[in-house]
Coordinates of C-alpha atoms in Angstrom, one line a residue:
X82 CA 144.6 -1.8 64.6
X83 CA 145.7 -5.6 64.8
X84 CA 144.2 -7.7 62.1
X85 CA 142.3 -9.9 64.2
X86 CA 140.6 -6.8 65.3
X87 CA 140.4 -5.5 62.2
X88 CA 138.7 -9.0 61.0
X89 CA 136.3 -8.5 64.1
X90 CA 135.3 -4.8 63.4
X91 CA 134.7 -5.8 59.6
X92 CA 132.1 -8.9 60.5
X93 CA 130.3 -6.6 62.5
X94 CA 129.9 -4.0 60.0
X95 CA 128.7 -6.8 57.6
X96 CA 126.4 -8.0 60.2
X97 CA 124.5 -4.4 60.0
X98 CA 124.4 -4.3 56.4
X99 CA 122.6 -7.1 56.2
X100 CA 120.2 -7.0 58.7
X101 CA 117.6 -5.9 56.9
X102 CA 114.0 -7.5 56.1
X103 CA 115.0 -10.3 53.4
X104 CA 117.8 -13.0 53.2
X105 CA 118.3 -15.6 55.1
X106 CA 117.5 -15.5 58.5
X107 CA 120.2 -16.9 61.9
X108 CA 118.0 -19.1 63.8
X109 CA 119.6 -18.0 66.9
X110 CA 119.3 -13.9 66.6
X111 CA 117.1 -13.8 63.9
X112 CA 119.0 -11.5 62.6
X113 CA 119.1 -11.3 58.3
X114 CA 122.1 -12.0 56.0
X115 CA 122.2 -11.6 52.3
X116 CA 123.6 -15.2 51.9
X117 CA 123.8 -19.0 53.6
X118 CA 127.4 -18.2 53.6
X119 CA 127.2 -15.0 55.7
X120 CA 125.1 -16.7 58.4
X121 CA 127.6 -20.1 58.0
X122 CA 130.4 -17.4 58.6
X123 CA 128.3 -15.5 61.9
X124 CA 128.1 -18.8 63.6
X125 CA 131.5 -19.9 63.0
X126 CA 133.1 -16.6 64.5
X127 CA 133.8 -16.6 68.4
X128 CA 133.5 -13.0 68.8
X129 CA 129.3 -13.2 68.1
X130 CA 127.1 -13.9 70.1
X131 CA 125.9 -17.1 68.2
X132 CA 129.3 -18.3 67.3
X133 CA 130.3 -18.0 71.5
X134 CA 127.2 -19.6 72.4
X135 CA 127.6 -22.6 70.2
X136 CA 131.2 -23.0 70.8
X137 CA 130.6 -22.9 74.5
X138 CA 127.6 -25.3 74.4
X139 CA 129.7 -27.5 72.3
X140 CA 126.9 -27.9 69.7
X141 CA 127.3 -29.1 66.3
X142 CA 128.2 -26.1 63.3
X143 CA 125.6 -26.3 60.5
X144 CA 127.1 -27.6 57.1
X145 CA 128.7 -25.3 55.3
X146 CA 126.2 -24.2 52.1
X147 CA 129.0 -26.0 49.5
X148 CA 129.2 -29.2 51.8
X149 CA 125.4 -28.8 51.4
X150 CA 125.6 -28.7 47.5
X151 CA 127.9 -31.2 47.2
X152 CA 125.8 -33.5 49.5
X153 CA 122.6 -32.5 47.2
X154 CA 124.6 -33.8 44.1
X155 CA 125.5 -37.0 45.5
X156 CA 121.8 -37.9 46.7
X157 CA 120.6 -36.9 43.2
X158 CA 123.8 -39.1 41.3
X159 CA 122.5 -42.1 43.5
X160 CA 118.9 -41.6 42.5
X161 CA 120.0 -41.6 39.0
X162 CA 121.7 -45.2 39.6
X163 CA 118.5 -46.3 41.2
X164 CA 116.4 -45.2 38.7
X165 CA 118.0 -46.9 35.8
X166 CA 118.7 -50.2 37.7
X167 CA 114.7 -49.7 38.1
X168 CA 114.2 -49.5 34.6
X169 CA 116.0 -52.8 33.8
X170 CA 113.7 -56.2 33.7
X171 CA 116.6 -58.7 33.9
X172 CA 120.0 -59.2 34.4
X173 CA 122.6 -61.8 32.5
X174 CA 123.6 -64.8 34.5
X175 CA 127.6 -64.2 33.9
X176 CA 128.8 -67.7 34.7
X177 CA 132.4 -67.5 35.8
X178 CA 134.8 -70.3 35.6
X179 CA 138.1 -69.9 37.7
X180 CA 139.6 -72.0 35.2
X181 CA 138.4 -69.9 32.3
X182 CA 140.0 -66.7 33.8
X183 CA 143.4 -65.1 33.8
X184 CA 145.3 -62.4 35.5
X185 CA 147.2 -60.3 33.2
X186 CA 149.5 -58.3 34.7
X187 CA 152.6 -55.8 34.6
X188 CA 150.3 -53.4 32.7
X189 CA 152.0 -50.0 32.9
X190 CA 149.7 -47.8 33.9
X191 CA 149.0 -45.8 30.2
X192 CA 147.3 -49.6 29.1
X193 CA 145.1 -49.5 32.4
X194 CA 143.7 -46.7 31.3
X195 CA 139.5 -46.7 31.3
X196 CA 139.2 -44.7 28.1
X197 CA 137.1 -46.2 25.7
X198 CA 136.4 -48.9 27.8
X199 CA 140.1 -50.0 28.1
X200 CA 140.7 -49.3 24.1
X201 CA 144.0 -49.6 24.7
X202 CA 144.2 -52.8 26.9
X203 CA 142.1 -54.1 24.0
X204 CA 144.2 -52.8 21.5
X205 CA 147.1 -55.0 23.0
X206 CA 144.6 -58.4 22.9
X207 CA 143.6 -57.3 19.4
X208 CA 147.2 -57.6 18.3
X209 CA 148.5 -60.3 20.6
X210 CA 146.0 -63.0 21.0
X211 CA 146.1 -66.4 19.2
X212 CA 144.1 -65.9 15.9
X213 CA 141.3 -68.7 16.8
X214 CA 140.6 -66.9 19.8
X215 CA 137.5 -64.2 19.6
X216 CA 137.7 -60.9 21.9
X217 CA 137.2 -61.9 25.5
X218 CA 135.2 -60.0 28.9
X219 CA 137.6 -57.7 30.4
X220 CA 135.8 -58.2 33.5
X221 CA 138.1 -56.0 36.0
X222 CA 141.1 -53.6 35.7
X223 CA 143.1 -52.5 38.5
X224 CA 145.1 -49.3 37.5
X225 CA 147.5 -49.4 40.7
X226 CA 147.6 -53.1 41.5
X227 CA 151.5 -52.9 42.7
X228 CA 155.1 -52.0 42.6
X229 CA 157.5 -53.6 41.2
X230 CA 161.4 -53.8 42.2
X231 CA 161.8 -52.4 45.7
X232 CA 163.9 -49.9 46.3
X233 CA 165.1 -47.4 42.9
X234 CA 168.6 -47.0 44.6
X235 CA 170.9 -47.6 47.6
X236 CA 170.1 -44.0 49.2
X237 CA 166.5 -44.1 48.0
X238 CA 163.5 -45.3 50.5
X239 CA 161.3 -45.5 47.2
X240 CA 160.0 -48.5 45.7
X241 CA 159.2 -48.9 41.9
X242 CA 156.6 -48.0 39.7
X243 CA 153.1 -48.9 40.3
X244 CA 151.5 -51.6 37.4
X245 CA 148.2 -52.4 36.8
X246 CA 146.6 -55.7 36.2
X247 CA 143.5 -57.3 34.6
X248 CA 141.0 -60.5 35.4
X249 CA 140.1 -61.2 32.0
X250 CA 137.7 -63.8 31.2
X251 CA 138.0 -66.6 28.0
X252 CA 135.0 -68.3 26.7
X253 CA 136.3 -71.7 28.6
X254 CA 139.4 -73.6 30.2
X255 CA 140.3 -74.7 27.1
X256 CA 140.6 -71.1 25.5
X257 CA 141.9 -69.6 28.4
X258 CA 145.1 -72.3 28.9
X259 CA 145.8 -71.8 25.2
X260 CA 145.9 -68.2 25.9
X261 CA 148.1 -68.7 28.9
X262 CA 150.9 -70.5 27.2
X263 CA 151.2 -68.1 24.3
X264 CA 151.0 -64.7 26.0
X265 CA 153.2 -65.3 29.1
X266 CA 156.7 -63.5 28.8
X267 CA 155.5 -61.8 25.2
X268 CA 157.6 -58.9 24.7
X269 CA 154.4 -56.2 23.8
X270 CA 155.9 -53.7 21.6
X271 CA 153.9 -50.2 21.5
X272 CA 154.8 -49.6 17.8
X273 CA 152.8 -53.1 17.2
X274 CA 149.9 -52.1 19.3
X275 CA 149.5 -48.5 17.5
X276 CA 151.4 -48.7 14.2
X277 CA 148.9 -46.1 13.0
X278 CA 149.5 -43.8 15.7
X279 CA 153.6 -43.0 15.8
X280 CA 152.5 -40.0 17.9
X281 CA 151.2 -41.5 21.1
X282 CA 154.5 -43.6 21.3
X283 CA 156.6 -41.8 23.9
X284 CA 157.9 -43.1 27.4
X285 CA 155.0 -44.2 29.0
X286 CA 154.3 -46.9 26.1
X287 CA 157.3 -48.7 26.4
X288 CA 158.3 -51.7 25.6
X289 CA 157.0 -54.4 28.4
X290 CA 157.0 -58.2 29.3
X291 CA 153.2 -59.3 29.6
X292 CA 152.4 -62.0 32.6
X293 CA 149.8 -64.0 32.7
X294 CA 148.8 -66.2 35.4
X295 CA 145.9 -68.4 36.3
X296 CA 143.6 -66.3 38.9
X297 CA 142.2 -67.5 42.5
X298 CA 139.2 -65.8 42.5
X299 CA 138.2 -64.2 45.6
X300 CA 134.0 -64.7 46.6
X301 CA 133.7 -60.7 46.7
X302 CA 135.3 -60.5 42.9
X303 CA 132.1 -62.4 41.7
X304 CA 129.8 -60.6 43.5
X305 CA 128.3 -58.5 40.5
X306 CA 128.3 -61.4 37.8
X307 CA 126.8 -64.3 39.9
X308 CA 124.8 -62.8 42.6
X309 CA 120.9 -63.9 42.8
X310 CA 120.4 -60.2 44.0
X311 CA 118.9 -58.6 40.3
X312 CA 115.7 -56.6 39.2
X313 CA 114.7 -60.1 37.8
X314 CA 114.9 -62.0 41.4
X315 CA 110.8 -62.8 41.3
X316 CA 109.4 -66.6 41.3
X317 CA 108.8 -66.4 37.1
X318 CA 112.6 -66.5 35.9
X319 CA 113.2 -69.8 35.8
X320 CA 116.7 -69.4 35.9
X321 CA 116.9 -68.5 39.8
X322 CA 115.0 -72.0 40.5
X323 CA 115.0 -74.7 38.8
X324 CA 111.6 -75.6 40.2
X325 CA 109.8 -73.0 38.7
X326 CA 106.0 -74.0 36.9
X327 CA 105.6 -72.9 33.5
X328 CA 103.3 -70.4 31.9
X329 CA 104.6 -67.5 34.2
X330 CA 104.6 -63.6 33.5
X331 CA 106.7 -61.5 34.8
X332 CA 104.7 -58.9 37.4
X333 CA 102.6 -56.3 35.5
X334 CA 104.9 -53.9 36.4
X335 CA 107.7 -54.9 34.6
X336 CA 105.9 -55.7 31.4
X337 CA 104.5 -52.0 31.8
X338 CA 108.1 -50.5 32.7
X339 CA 109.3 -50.2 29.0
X340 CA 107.1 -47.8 28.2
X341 CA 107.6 -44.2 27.5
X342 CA 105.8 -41.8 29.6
X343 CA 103.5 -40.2 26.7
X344 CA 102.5 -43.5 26.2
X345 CA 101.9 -44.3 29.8
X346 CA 100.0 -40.9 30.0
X347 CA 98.0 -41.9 26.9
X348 CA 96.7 -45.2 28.8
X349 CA 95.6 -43.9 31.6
X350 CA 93.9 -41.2 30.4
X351 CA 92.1 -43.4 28.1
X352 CA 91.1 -46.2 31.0
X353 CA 90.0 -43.0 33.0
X354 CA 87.7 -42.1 31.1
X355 CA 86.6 -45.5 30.2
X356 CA 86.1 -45.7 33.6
X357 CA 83.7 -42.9 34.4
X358 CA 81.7 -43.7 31.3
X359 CA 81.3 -46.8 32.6
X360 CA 80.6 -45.8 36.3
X361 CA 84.0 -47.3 38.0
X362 CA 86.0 -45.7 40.4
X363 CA 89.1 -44.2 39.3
X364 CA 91.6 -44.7 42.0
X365 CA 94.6 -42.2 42.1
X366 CA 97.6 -43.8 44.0
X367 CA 98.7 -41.0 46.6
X368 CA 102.2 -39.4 45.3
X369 CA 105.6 -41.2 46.0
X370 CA 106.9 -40.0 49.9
X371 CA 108.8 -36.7 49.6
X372 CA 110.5 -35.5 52.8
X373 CA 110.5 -32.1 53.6
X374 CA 113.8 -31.1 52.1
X375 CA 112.0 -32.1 49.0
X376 CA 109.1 -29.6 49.1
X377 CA 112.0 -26.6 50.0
X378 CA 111.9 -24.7 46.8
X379 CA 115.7 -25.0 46.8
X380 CA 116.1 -28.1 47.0
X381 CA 113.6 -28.6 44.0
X382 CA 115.6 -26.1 42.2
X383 CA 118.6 -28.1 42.6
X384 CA 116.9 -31.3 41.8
X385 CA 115.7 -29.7 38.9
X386 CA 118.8 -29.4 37.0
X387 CA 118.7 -33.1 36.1
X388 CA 116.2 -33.7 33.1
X389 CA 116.8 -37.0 33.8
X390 CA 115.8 -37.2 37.3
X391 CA 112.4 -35.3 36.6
X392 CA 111.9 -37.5 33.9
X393 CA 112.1 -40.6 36.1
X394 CA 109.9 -38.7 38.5
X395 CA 107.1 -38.6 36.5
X396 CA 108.0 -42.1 34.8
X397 CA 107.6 -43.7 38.0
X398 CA 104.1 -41.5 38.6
X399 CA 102.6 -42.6 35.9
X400 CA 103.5 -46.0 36.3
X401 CA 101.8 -46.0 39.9
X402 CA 98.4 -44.8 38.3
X403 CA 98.7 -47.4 35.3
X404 CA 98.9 -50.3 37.7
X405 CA 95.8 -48.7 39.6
X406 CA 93.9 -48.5 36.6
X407 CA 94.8 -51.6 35.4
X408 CA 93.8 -53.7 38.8
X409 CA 90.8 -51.4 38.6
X410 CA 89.7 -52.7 35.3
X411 CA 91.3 -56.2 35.5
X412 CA 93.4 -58.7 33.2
X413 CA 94.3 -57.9 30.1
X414 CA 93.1 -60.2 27.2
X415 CA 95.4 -63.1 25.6
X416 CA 95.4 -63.7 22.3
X417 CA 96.5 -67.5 21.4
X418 CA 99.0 -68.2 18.4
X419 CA 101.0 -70.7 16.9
X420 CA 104.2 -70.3 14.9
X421 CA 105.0 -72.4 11.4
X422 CA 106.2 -75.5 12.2
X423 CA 110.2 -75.0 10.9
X424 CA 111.5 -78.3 8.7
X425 CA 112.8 -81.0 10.6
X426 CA 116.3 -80.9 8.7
X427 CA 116.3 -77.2 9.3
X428 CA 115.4 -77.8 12.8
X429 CA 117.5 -81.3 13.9
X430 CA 120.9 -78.5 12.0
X431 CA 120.1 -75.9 14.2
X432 CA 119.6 -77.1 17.1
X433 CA 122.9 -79.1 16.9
X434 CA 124.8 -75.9 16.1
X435 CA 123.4 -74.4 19.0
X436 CA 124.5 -77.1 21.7
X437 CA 128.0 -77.3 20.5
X438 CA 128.1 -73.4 20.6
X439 CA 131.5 -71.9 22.7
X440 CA 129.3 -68.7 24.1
X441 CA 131.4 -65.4 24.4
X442 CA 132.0 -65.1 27.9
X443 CA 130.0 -61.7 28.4
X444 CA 126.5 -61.9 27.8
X445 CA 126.3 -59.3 25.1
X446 CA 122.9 -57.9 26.6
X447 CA 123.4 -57.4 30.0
X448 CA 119.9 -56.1 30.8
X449 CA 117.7 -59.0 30.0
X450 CA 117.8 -62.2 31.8
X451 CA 119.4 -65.2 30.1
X452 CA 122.4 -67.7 30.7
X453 CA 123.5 -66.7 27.5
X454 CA 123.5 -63.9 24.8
X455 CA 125.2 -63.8 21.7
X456 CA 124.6 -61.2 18.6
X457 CA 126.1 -61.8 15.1
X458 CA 126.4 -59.2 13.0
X459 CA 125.4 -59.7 9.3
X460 CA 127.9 -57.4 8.5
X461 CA 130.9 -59.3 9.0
X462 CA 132.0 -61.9 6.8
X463 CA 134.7 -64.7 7.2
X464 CA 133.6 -65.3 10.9
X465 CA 136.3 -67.5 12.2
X466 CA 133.7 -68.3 15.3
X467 CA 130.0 -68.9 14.4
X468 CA 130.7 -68.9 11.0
X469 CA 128.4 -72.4 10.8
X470 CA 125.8 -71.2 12.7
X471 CA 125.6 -68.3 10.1
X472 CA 124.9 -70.9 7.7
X473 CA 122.3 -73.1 10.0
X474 CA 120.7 -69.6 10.3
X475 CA 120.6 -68.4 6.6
X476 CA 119.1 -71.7 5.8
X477 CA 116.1 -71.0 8.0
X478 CA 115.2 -67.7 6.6
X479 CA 115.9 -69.0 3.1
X480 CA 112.9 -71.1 3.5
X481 CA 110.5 -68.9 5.6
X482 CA 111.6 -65.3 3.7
X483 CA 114.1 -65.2 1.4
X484 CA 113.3 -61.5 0.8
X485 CA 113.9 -61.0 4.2
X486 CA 117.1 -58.7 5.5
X487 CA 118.4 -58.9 8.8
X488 CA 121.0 -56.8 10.1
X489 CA 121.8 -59.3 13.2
X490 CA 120.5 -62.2 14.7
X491 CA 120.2 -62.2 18.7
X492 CA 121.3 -66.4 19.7
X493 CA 120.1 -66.6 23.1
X494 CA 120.3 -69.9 25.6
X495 CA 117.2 -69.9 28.6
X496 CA 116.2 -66.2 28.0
X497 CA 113.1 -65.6 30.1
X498 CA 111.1 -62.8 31.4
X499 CA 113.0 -59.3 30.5
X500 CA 110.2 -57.1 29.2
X501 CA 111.7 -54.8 26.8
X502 CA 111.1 -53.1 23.5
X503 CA 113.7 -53.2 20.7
X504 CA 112.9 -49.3 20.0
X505 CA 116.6 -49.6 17.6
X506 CA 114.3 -52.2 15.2
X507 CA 113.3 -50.3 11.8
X508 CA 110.8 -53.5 10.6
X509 CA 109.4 -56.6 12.0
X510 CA 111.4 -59.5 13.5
X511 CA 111.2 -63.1 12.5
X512 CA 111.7 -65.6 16.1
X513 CA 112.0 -69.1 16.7
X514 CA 112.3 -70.8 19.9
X515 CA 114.6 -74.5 19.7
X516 CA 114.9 -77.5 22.2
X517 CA 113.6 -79.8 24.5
X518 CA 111.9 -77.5 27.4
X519 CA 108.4 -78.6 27.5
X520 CA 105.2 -77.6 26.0
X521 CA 102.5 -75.6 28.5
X522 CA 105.4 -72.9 28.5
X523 CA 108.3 -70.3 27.1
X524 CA 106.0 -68.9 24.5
X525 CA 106.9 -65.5 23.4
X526 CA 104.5 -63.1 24.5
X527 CA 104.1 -59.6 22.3
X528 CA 102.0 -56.6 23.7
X529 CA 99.2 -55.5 21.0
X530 CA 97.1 -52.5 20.6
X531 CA 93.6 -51.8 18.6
X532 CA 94.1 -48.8 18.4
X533 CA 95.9 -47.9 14.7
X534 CA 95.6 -44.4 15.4
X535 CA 97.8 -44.1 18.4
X536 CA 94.3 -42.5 20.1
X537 CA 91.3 -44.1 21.7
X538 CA 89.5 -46.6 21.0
X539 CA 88.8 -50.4 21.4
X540 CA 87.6 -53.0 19.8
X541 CA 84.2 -52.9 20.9
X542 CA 84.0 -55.6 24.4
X543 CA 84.2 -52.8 26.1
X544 CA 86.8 -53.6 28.7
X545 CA 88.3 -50.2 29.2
X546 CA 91.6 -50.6 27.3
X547 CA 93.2 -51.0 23.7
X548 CA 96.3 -53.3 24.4
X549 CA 96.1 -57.4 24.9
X550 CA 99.0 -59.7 24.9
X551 CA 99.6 -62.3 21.9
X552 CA 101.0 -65.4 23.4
X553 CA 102.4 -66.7 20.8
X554 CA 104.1 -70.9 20.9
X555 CA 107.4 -70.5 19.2
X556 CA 109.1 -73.6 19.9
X557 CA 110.6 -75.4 16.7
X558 CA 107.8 -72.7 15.0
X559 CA 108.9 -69.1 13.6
X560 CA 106.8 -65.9 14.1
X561 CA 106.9 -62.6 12.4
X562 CA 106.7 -60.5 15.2
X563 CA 107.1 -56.6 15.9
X564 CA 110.2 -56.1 18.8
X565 CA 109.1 -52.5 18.9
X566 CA 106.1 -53.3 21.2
X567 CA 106.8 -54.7 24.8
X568 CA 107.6 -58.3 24.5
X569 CA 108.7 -61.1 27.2
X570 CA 109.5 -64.9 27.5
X571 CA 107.1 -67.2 29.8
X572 CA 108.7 -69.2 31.9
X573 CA 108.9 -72.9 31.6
X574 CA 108.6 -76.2 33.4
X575 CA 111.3 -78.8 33.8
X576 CA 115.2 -77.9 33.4
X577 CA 115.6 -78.5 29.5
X578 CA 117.1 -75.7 28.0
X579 CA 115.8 -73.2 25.5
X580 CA 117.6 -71.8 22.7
X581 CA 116.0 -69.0 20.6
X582 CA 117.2 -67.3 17.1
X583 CA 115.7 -63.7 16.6
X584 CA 116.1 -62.3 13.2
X585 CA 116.0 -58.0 13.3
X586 CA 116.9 -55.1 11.4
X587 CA 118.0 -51.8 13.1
X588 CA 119.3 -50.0 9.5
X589 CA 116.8 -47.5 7.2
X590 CA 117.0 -50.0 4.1
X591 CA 114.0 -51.7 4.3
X592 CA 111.8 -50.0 7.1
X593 CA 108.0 -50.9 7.8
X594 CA 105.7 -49.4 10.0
X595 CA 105.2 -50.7 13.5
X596 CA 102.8 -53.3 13.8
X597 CA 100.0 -52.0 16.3
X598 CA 98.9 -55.5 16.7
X599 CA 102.4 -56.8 18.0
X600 CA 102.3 -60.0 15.7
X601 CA 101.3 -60.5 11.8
X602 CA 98.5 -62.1 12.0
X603 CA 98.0 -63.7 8.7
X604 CA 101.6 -65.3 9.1
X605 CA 100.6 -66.9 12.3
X606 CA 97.7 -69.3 13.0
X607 CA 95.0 -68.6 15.7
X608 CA 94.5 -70.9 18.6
X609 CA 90.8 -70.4 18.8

C-alpha cells in the first residue's frame, strides 16, 4: 500500500474512533474528535469530505489550536501592559536636549547586551567617564546598528561584524561636550572594565576604540520621553498648559487608583451599607464588556493562568463601584492645614541650591508627573554632585527634628498631580514645598481615615464614609505627613516654578505606625 494511502486509510480509522458522544465536535459533519487538533487535522485533509469541500469552496482553514494559544498569550501580555500603564497617575516630562546627547558607538555586540539593564555598557561609563561627571540616562541601545569594514576578503561577498551603538543622554551641553572630547578614540580595555572578573574576558570583550559623536535626533526617537500623550494628560497637571487655574485635583479616579483591592472592597462595603441605613440607592455599575470568547470556559481557563491579570480584573471592578458610591454619596470632606513657617535663612539657602541644581537627566521616578526628580541617598557620603544641597537639606531638619532619620530625600522641580502611596515608607515623612508659584494653589493634599481600626466607622456627620482629604499649604512651611496614605499635588496658577524636599525612611530602624489620619495633627495648625 503506498504511503499516501496508507496516511488516508489511517485518518479514517481515527475518524471512527473518535466519533463518539464527547469531544469536540466538526461544524461541518458534526462528527466528534477527541481533540481541536484532530478536527484542525479532518478539515485540512483533501481526501474528507470537509477538507474537499473547503478546499473547493476556497474558504478560509480555522487557526490551528497552537496559533490559537499563542494568539491567546499575546492578547493577555497586552492587557498586562495596559493594565499597569492604567495603574500609573503621571508620567516624567524627560526634556531632551540634542545638544546634551551623544551617540556612542562601535559597541561590540557583548557591551549591547540588555542584561541588567545594560550592566555592562554601564560598567564601561563607570570606568571611563570624567570623574565630575555623575551616571547619565542610557536612553536607547541598538544591538545591531551596523557593519563595519566591507568585505572580510577578496573572495568573500561578506561584510564585517555587526556593532552596536547607544544615544546616551548627559545632564546638559556643557557635560555632554566635556564628555565628547575625553571619550572619543579611548582605547576601552576589557581587563579595566571587569578587573574582578578575569573569567568573562575572552574574544568577544576585546579590546575596542570607543566613538562618540554628537546625535541628530530623529522626531520618532523622542516620542516616548516628550510626548503629551500620558495617564496624566487631564486639564489639572499644570505642566501640559501653562494656563492652567490653581487649586485643581486630579479626577477621583486617580486619587482612588492607588489603592489595594481589600481596601477598595472595605469602602464600598462600608458606603453600602451606610447607604441602605440611610435609605439611598446603591447603584452597581454593570460589569466591564466581555466578548464572547471571554465567557468560553477555555478561554477563562487560559486567562486564568495570570494572577496578575485576575487581579487587575477585579482591581478595575471595584474601582467602578467605588466611584458609583462615591458620586452616590458626594464630595469628600477637606480638612484645611498650614505647615510651620521654615526660617528665612534656611529658606533664602535652599531655595538658591535648588535653582542652580544640574538635574540628572532621567527623572528618577518615572511614574509621577514632574519636570524633574531627583533622590539622594543618605547613604552615600562624599557626593561629588549635590553634596551642598545635602547640607542646605541637613540644615532644615536640624531645626525642625533633629531626631529625625531619613534614609533619602526625594528633590523634585513642578511635581503635580501623581496620586500615589509610598507603601516602601516604614515612618512618617517630613515635606516642604519652595518658590515663587503663587498662593490659592500646590498644597499637598494627604488622604485620611477615622477609622483607627481599619473597620467601620465615622466620625459621627454621618456622611457615609471614613476618609477626607487634608489639604495641607506647604509652601516655604514643613509638614509631618504619612506617604503611606494616597497623597497628590494641586495644581497651581501662573508659571513660577515649584520645588519641593520630601524627607522619608524606607529601612526597619526607626518604624512607626501608619498615621490613619494622613497628617500629624498636633505638628500642623488648623485652618478653621
Amino acid at each position: 500500500m503506498a504511503p499516501q494511502q496508507q496516511h488516508k486509510q489511517q485518518h479514517k480509522q481515527q475518524e471512527k474512533k473518535y466519533t463518539t458522544t464527547t469531544g469536540i465536535v466538526c461544524q461541518f459533519c458534526n462528527k466528534v474528535f477527541a481533540s481541536k487538533n484532530l478536527v484542525f487535522r479532518h478539515l485540512r485533509d483533501a481526501s474528507t469530505t470537509c477538507g474537499n469541500t473547503i478546499i473547493e469552496t476556497g474558504q478560509k482553514l480555522p487557526d490551528a489550536p497552537s496559533k490559537i494559544k499563542k494568539h491567546k498569550k499575546k492578547e493577555i501580555a497586552k492587557a498586562l501592559r495596559t493594565s499597569r500603564r492604567r495603574k500609573k497617575t503621571g508620567q516624567a516630562k524627560q526634556n531632551i536636549d540634542p545638544a546634551s546627547t551623544l551617540w556612542f558607538g562601535d559597541l561590540p555586540l557583548p557591551y549591547t547586551r540588555m542584561g541588567g539593564q545594560y550592566k555592562r555598557l554601564r560598567a564601561v561609563l563607570k570606568e571611563y567617564l570624567p570623574r565630575d561627571v555623575p551616571p547619565p540616562w542610557i536612553k536607547k541601545v541598538i544591538r545591531k546598528g551596523y557593519r563595519k569594514g566591507g568585505k572580510k576578503s577578496i573572495d568573500e561577498k561578506e561584510r564585517g561584524d555587526y556593532y552596536g551603538y547607544a544615544i546616551i543622554v548627559f545632564r546638559d551641553a556643557e557635560e555632554a561636550k566635556n564628555v565628547m572630547t575625553a571619550m572619543d578614540g579611548t582605547v576601552i580595555e576589557s581587563k579595566m572594565v571587569f578587573p574582578s572578573e578575569p573569567s568573562i574576558i575572552t574574544p568577544d570583550f576585546s579590546t575596542f576604540v570607543l566613538k562618540v559623536n554628537n546625535v541628530q535626533h530623529n522626531n520618532n526617537d523622542n516620542d516616548d520621553a516628550n510626548s503629551s500623550n500620558n495617564n496624566n494628560n487631564n486639564n489639572y497637571n499644570k505642566r501640559d498648559s501653562v494656563t492652567t487655574s490653581g487649586d485643581q485635583d486630579p479626577p477621583l479616579i486617580d486619587q482612588l487608583r492607588p489603592l489595594s483591592t481589600p481596601e477598595l472592597q472595605k469602602r464600598c462595603q462600608y458606603m453600602k451599607d451606610r447607604l441602605l441605613k440611610t435609605g439611598g440607592k446603591v447603584f452597581v455599575p454593570p460589569a466591564r464588556e466581555t466578548s464572547a470568547e471571554d465567557n468560553n470556559s477555555e478561554d477563562n481557563n487560559e486567562k486564568k493562568k495570570s494572577e496578575n491579570y485576575t487581579a487587575s480584573q477585579e482591581h478595575d471592578k471595584m474601582l467602578d463601584l467605588a466611584l458609583s458610591l462615591y458620586d452616590a454619596i458626594g464630595p469628600r470632606q477637606e480638612r484645611l492645614y498650614k505647615g510651620r513657617v521654615v526660617p528665612e535663612s534656611i529658606r533664602d539657602n535652599l531655595v538658591h541650591l535648588l535653582k542652580s541644581v544640574r538635574w540628572p537627566a532621567e527623572s528618577h521616578r518615572k511614574g509621577l508627573t514632574s519636570d524633574n526628580y531627583l533622590v539622594l541617598q543618605t547613604n552615600i557620603t562624599k557626593d561629588r554632585f549635590y553634596n551642598d544641597l545635602r547640607l542646605g537639606c541637613r540644615e532644615l531638619m536640624d531645626w525642625v527634628d533633629p531626631n529625625y532619620y531619613y534614609s533619602g530625600i526625594a528633590v523634585t522641580k513642578n511635581f503635580v498631580a501623581s496620586p500615589h502611596i509610598d507603601d516602601r515608607d516604614q515612618s512618617f515623612q517630613y515635606a516642604v514645598s519652595l518658590g515663587e508659584f503663587n498662593e490659592g494653589g500646590g498644597e499637598l493634599c494627604v488622604e485620611g481615615n477615622n477609622n483607627n481600626n481599619n473597620g467601620g466607622g465615622d466620625d459621627g456627620d454621618g456622611d457615609g464614609r471614613v476618609d477626607y482629604v487634608n489639604v495641607v499649604e506647604t509652601r516655604n512651611r514643613i509638614a509631618k505627613v504619612d506617604g503611606r496614605n494616597v497623597h497628590w499635588v494641586r495644581s497651581w496658577n501662573g508659571t513660577a516654578d515649584r520645588y519641593s524636599l520630601i524627607f522619608y525612611d524606607t529601612t526597619d530602624r526607626h518604624q512607626t505606625d501608619i498615621i490613619n489620619t494622613g497628617v500629624d495633627v498636633t505638628f500642623l495648625k488648623e485652618i478653621k
